[in-house]
mmCIF file of C-alpha atoms in Angstrom:
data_model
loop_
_atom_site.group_PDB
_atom_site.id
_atom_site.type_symbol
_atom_site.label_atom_id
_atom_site.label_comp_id
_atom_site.label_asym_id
_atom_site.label_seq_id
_atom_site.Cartn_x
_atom_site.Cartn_y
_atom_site.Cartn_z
ATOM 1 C CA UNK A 3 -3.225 -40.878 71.685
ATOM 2 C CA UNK A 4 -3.092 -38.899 68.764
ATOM 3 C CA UNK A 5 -4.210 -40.153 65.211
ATOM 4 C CA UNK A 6 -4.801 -39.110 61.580
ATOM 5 C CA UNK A 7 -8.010 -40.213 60.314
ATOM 6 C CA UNK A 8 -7.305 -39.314 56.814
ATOM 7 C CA UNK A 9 -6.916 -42.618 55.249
ATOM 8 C CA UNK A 10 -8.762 -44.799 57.456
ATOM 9 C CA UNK A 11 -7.972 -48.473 55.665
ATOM 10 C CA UNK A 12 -10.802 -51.507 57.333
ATOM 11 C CA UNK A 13 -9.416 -55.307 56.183
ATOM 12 C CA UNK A 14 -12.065 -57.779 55.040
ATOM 13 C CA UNK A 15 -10.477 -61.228 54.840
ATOM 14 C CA UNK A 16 -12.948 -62.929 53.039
ATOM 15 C CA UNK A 17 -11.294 -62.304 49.480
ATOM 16 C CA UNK A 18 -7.985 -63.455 51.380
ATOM 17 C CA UNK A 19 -5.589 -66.057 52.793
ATOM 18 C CA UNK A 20 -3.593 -64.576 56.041
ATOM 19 C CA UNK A 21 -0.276 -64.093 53.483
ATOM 20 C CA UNK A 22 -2.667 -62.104 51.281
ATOM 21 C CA UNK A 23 -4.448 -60.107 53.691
ATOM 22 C CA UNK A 24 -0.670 -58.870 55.525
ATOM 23 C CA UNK A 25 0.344 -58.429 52.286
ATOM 24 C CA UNK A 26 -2.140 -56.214 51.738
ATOM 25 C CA UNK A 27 -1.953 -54.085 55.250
ATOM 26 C CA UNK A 28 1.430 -53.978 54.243
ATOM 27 C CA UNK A 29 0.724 -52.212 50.677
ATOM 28 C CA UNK A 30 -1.862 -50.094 52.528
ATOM 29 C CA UNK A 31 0.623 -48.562 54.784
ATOM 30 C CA UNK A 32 3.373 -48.380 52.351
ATOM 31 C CA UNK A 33 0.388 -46.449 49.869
ATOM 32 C CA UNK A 34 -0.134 -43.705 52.919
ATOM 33 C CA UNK A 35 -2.896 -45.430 54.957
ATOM 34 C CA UNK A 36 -3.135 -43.227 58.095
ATOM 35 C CA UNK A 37 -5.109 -46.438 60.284
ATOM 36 C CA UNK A 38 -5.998 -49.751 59.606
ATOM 37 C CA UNK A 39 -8.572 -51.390 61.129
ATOM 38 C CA UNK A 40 -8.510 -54.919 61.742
ATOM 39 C CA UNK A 41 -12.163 -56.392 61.110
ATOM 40 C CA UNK A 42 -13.297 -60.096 61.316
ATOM 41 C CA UNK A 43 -16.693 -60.815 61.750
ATOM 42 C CA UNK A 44 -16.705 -64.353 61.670
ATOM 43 C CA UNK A 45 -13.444 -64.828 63.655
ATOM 44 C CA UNK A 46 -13.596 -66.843 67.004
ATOM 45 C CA UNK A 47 -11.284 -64.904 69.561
ATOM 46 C CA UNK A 48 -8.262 -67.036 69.474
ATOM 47 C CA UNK A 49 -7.762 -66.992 66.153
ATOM 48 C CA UNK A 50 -8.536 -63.089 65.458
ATOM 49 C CA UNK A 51 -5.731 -62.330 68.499
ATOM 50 C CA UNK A 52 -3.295 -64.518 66.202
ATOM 51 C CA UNK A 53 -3.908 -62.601 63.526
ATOM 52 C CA UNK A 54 -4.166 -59.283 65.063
ATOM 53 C CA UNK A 55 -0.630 -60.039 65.917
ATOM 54 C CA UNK A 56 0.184 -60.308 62.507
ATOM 55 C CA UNK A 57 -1.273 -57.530 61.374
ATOM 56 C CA UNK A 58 0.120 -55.176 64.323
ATOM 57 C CA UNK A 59 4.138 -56.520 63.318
ATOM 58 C CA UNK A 60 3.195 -55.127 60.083
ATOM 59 C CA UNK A 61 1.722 -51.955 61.286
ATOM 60 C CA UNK A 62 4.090 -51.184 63.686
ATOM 61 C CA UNK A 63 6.667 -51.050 61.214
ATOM 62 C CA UNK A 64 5.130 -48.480 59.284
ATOM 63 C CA UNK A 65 3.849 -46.858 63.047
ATOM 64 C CA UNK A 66 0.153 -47.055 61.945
ATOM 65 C CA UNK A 67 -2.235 -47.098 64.799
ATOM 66 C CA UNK A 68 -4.178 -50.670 64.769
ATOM 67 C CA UNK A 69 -7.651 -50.504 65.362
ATOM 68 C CA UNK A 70 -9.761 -54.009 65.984
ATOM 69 C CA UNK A 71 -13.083 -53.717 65.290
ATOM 70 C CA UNK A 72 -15.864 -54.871 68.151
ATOM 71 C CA UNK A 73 -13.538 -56.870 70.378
ATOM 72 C CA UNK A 74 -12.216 -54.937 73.119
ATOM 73 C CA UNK A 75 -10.392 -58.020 74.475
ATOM 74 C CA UNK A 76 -8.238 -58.560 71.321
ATOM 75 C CA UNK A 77 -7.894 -54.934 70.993
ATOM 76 C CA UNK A 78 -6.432 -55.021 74.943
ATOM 77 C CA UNK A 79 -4.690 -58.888 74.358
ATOM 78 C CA UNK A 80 -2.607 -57.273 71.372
ATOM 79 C CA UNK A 81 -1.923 -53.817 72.785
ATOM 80 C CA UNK A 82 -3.685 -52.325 69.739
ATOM 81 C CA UNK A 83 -3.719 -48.831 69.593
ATOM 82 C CA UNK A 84 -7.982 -49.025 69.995
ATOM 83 C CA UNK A 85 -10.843 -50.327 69.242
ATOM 84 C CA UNK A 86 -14.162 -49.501 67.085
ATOM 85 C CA UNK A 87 -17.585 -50.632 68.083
ATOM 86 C CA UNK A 88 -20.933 -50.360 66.717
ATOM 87 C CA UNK A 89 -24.433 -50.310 68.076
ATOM 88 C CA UNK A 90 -24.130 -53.523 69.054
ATOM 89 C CA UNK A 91 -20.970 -54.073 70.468
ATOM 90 C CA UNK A 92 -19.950 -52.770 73.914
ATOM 91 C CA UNK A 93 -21.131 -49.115 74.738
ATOM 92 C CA UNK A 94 -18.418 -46.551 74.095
ATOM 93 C CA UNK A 95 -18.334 -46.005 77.689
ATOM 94 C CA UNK A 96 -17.529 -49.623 78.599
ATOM 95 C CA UNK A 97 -14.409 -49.550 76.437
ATOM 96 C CA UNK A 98 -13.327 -46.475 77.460
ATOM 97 C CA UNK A 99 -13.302 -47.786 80.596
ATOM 98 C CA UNK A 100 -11.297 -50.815 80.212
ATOM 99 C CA UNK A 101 -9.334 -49.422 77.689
ATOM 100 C CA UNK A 102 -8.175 -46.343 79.999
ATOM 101 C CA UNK A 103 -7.262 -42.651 78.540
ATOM 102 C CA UNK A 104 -4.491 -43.414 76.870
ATOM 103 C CA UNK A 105 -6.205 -45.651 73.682
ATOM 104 C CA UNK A 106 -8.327 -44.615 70.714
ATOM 105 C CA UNK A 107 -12.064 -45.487 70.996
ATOM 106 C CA UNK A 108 -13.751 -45.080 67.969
ATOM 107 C CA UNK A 109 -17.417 -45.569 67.335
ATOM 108 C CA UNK A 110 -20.179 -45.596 64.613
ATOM 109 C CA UNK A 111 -23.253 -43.252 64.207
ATOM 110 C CA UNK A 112 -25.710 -43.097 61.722
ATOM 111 C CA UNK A 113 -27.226 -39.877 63.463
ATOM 112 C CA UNK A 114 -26.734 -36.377 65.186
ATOM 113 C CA UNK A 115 -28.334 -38.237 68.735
ATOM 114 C CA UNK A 116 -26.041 -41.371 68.044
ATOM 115 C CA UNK A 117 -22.900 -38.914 67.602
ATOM 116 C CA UNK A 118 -23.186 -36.922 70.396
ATOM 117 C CA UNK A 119 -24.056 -39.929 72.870
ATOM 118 C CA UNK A 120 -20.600 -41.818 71.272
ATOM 119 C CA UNK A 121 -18.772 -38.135 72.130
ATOM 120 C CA UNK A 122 -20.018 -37.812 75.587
ATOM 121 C CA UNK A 123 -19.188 -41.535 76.620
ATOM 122 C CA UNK A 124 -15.735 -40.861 75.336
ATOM 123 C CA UNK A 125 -15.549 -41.717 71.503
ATOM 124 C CA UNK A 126 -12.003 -40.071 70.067
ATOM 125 C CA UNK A 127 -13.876 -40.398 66.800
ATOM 126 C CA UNK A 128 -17.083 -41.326 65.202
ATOM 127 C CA UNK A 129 -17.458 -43.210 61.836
ATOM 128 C CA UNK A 130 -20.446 -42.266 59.627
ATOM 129 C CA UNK A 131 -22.480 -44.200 56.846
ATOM 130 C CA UNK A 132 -22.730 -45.758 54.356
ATOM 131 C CA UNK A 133 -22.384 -42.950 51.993
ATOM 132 C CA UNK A 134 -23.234 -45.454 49.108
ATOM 133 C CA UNK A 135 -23.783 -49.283 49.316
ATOM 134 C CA UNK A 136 -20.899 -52.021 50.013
ATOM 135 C CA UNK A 137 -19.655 -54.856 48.822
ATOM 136 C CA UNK A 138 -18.607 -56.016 51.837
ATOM 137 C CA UNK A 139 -20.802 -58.727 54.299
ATOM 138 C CA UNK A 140 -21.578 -55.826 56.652
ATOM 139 C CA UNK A 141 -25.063 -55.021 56.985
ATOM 140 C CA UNK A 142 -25.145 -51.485 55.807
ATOM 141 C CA UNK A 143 -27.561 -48.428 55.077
ATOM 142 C CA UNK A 144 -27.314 -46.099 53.346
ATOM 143 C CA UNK A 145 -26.801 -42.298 55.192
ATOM 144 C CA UNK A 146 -27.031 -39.178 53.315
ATOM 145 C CA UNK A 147 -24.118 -36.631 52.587
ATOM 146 C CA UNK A 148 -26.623 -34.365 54.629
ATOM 147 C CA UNK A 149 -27.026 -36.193 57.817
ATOM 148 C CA UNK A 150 -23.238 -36.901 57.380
ATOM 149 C CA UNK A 151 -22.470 -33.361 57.433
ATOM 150 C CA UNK A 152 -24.822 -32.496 60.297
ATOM 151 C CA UNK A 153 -22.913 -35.261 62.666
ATOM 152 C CA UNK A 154 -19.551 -33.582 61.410
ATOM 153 C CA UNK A 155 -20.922 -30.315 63.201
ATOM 154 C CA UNK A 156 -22.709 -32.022 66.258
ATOM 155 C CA UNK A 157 -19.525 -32.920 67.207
ATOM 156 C CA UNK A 158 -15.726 -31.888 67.999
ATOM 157 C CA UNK A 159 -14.412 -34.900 67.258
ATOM 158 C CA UNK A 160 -13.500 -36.105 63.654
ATOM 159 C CA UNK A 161 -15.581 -38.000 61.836
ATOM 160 C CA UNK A 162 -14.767 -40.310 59.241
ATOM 161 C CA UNK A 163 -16.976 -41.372 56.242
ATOM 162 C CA UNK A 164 -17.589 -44.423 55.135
ATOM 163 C CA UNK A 165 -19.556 -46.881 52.537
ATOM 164 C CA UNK A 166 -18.261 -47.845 49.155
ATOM 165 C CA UNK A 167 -16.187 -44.799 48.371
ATOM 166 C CA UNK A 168 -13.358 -44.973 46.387
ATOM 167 C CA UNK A 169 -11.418 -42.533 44.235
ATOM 168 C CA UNK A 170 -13.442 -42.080 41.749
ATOM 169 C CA UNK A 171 -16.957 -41.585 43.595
ATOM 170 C CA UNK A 172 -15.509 -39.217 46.576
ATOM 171 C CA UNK A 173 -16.408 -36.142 44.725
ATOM 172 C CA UNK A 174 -19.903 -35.988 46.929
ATOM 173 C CA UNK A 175 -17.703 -35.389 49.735
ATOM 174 C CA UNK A 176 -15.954 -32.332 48.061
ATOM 175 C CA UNK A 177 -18.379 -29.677 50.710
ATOM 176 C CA UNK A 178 -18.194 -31.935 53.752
ATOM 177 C CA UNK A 179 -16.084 -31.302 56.635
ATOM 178 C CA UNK A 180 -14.693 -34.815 57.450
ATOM 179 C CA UNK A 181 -11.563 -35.226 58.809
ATOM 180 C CA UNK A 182 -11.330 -38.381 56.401
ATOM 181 C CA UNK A 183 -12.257 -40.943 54.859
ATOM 182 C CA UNK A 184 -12.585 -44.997 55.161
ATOM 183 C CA UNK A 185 -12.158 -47.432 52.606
ATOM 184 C CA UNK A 186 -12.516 -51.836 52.159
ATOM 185 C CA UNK A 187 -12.559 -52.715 49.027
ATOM 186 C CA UNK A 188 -11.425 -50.086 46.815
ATOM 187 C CA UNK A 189 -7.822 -51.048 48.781
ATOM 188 C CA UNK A 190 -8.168 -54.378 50.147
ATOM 189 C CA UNK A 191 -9.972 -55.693 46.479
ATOM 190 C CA UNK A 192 -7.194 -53.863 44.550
ATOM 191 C CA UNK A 193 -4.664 -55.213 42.440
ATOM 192 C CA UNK A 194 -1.828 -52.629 43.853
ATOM 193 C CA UNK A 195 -3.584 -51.586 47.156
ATOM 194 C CA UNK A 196 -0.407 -49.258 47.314
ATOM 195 C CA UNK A 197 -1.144 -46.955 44.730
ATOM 196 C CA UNK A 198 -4.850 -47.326 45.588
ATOM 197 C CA UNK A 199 -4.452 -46.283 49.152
ATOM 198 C CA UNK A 200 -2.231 -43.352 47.956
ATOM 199 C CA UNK A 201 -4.152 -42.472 45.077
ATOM 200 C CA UNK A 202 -7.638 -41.977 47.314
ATOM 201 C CA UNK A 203 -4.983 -40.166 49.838
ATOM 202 C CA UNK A 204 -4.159 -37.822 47.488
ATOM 203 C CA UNK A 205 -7.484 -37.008 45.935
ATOM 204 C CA UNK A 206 -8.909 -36.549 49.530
ATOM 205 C CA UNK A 207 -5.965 -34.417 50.102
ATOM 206 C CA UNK A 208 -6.910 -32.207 46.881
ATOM 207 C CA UNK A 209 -10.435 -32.054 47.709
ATOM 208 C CA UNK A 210 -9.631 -30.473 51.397
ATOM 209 C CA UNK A 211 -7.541 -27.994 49.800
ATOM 210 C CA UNK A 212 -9.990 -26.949 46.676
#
C-alpha cells in the first residue's frame, strides 16, 4: 500500500471523550494529516475495535490510512490500513505475516541495529525517538537528532520522527532526511487541531524545500 508519512497524527484519548477524540481525527484530516494512528494503551480489545470503527468512518472519508498501534487483531478486525508495534509488541515479522503484503507495518527503533532488523522483517516504515520529551503516558527516551539521522540512512524505508515536536520546536529537524514527522499533543491538545495539523504540515513542507 502506498502512504505519505508527512503528517503522521497518533490520538491519545486520555484528554478526551469518544465525541471529542473523532472530533478531533476529524480536524486532523481536514488540517492535512497524511495518517492517523489510532493508540490506546489502556483499552481492552472490545472496546478499542469499537472505537477503531469510529475512527476509520472518519478516516475513510477523508481516505487517510488508519494505523492501530500494537494490536494486530484490531488492526485486522477493522480492516485498518496497518498496524505499528514497538519492542514489545509482536515482532515485525509476525505481523507481516498475518497481515499479508498488501498492509502497512510500521515499527519503532531507537537505533541503527533496531532499524535495520524492523526493515529486514518487513517494516514499510520505522518511527524514531523521542526527539524531545512527551507529555503523553508513553514511556519515552529521549534519541538524538544524530542517531535519528543515522537510522534515516541505515535504511530505505522512511522514517518518521517523533517526541514532543510541534511547530515551533521542528527547526532541529531542518538537516535531517525524514520523510516526516509525528505529532500527539501539539494536534490532539489543540484548540483548532485543524490549523495545527496544517500549520506543522506546512512548516515541515518549508523546511524540506529550504
Amino acid at each position: 500500500m502506498k502512504f505519505d508519512p508527512t503528517l503522521y497524527v497518533i490520538t491519545d484519548s486520555t484528554y478526551h471523550t469518544t465525541e471529542t477524540l473523532l472530533h478531533a481525527v476529524e480536524e486532523a484530516c481536514r488540517g492535512g494529516a497524511t495518517l492517523i494512528q489510532l493508540r490506546e494503551k489502556e483499552t481492552g480489545g472490545r472496546a478499542y475495535l469499537e472505537l477503531a470503527q469510529q475512527v476509520k468512518a472518519v478516516t475513510d472519508r477523508f481516505q487517510v490510512p488508519l494505523i492501530i498501534d500494537d494490536r494486530v487483531d484490531v488492526a485486522i478486525a477493522c480492516d485498518a490500513a496497518g498496524v505499528h508495534v514497538g519492542a514489545s509488541d509482536l515482532p515485525v515479522a509476525v505481523c507481516r505475516k498475518l497481515l499479508g503484503p498488501d498492509k502497512i507495518v510500521g515499527a519503532t527503533a531507537k537505533s541503527v541495529e533496531a532499524a535495520k532488523a524492523a526493515y529486514e522483517d518487513g517494516a514499510d516504515y520505522l518511527g524514531t525517538g523521542a526527539i524531545f520529551p512527551t507529555t503523553t503516558h508513553v514511556t519515552t527516551k529521549v534519541t538524538p537528532v544524530s542517531v535519528l539521522n543515522d537510522v534515516c540512512r541505515a535504511v530505505p524505508i522512511p522514517v518518521v520522527a517523533i517526541g514532543g515536536l510541534n511547530a515551533d520546536n521542528m527547526d532541529v529537524l531542518s538537516e535531517s532526511p525524514i520523510a516526516g514527522v509525528a505529532v500527539v499533543s501539539a494536534v490532539m491538545k489543540a484548540t483548532d487541531p485543524a490549523a495545527a495539523a496544517a500549520h506543522i504540515k506546512e512548516k515541515f513542507n518549508k523546511m524540506r524545500t529550504e
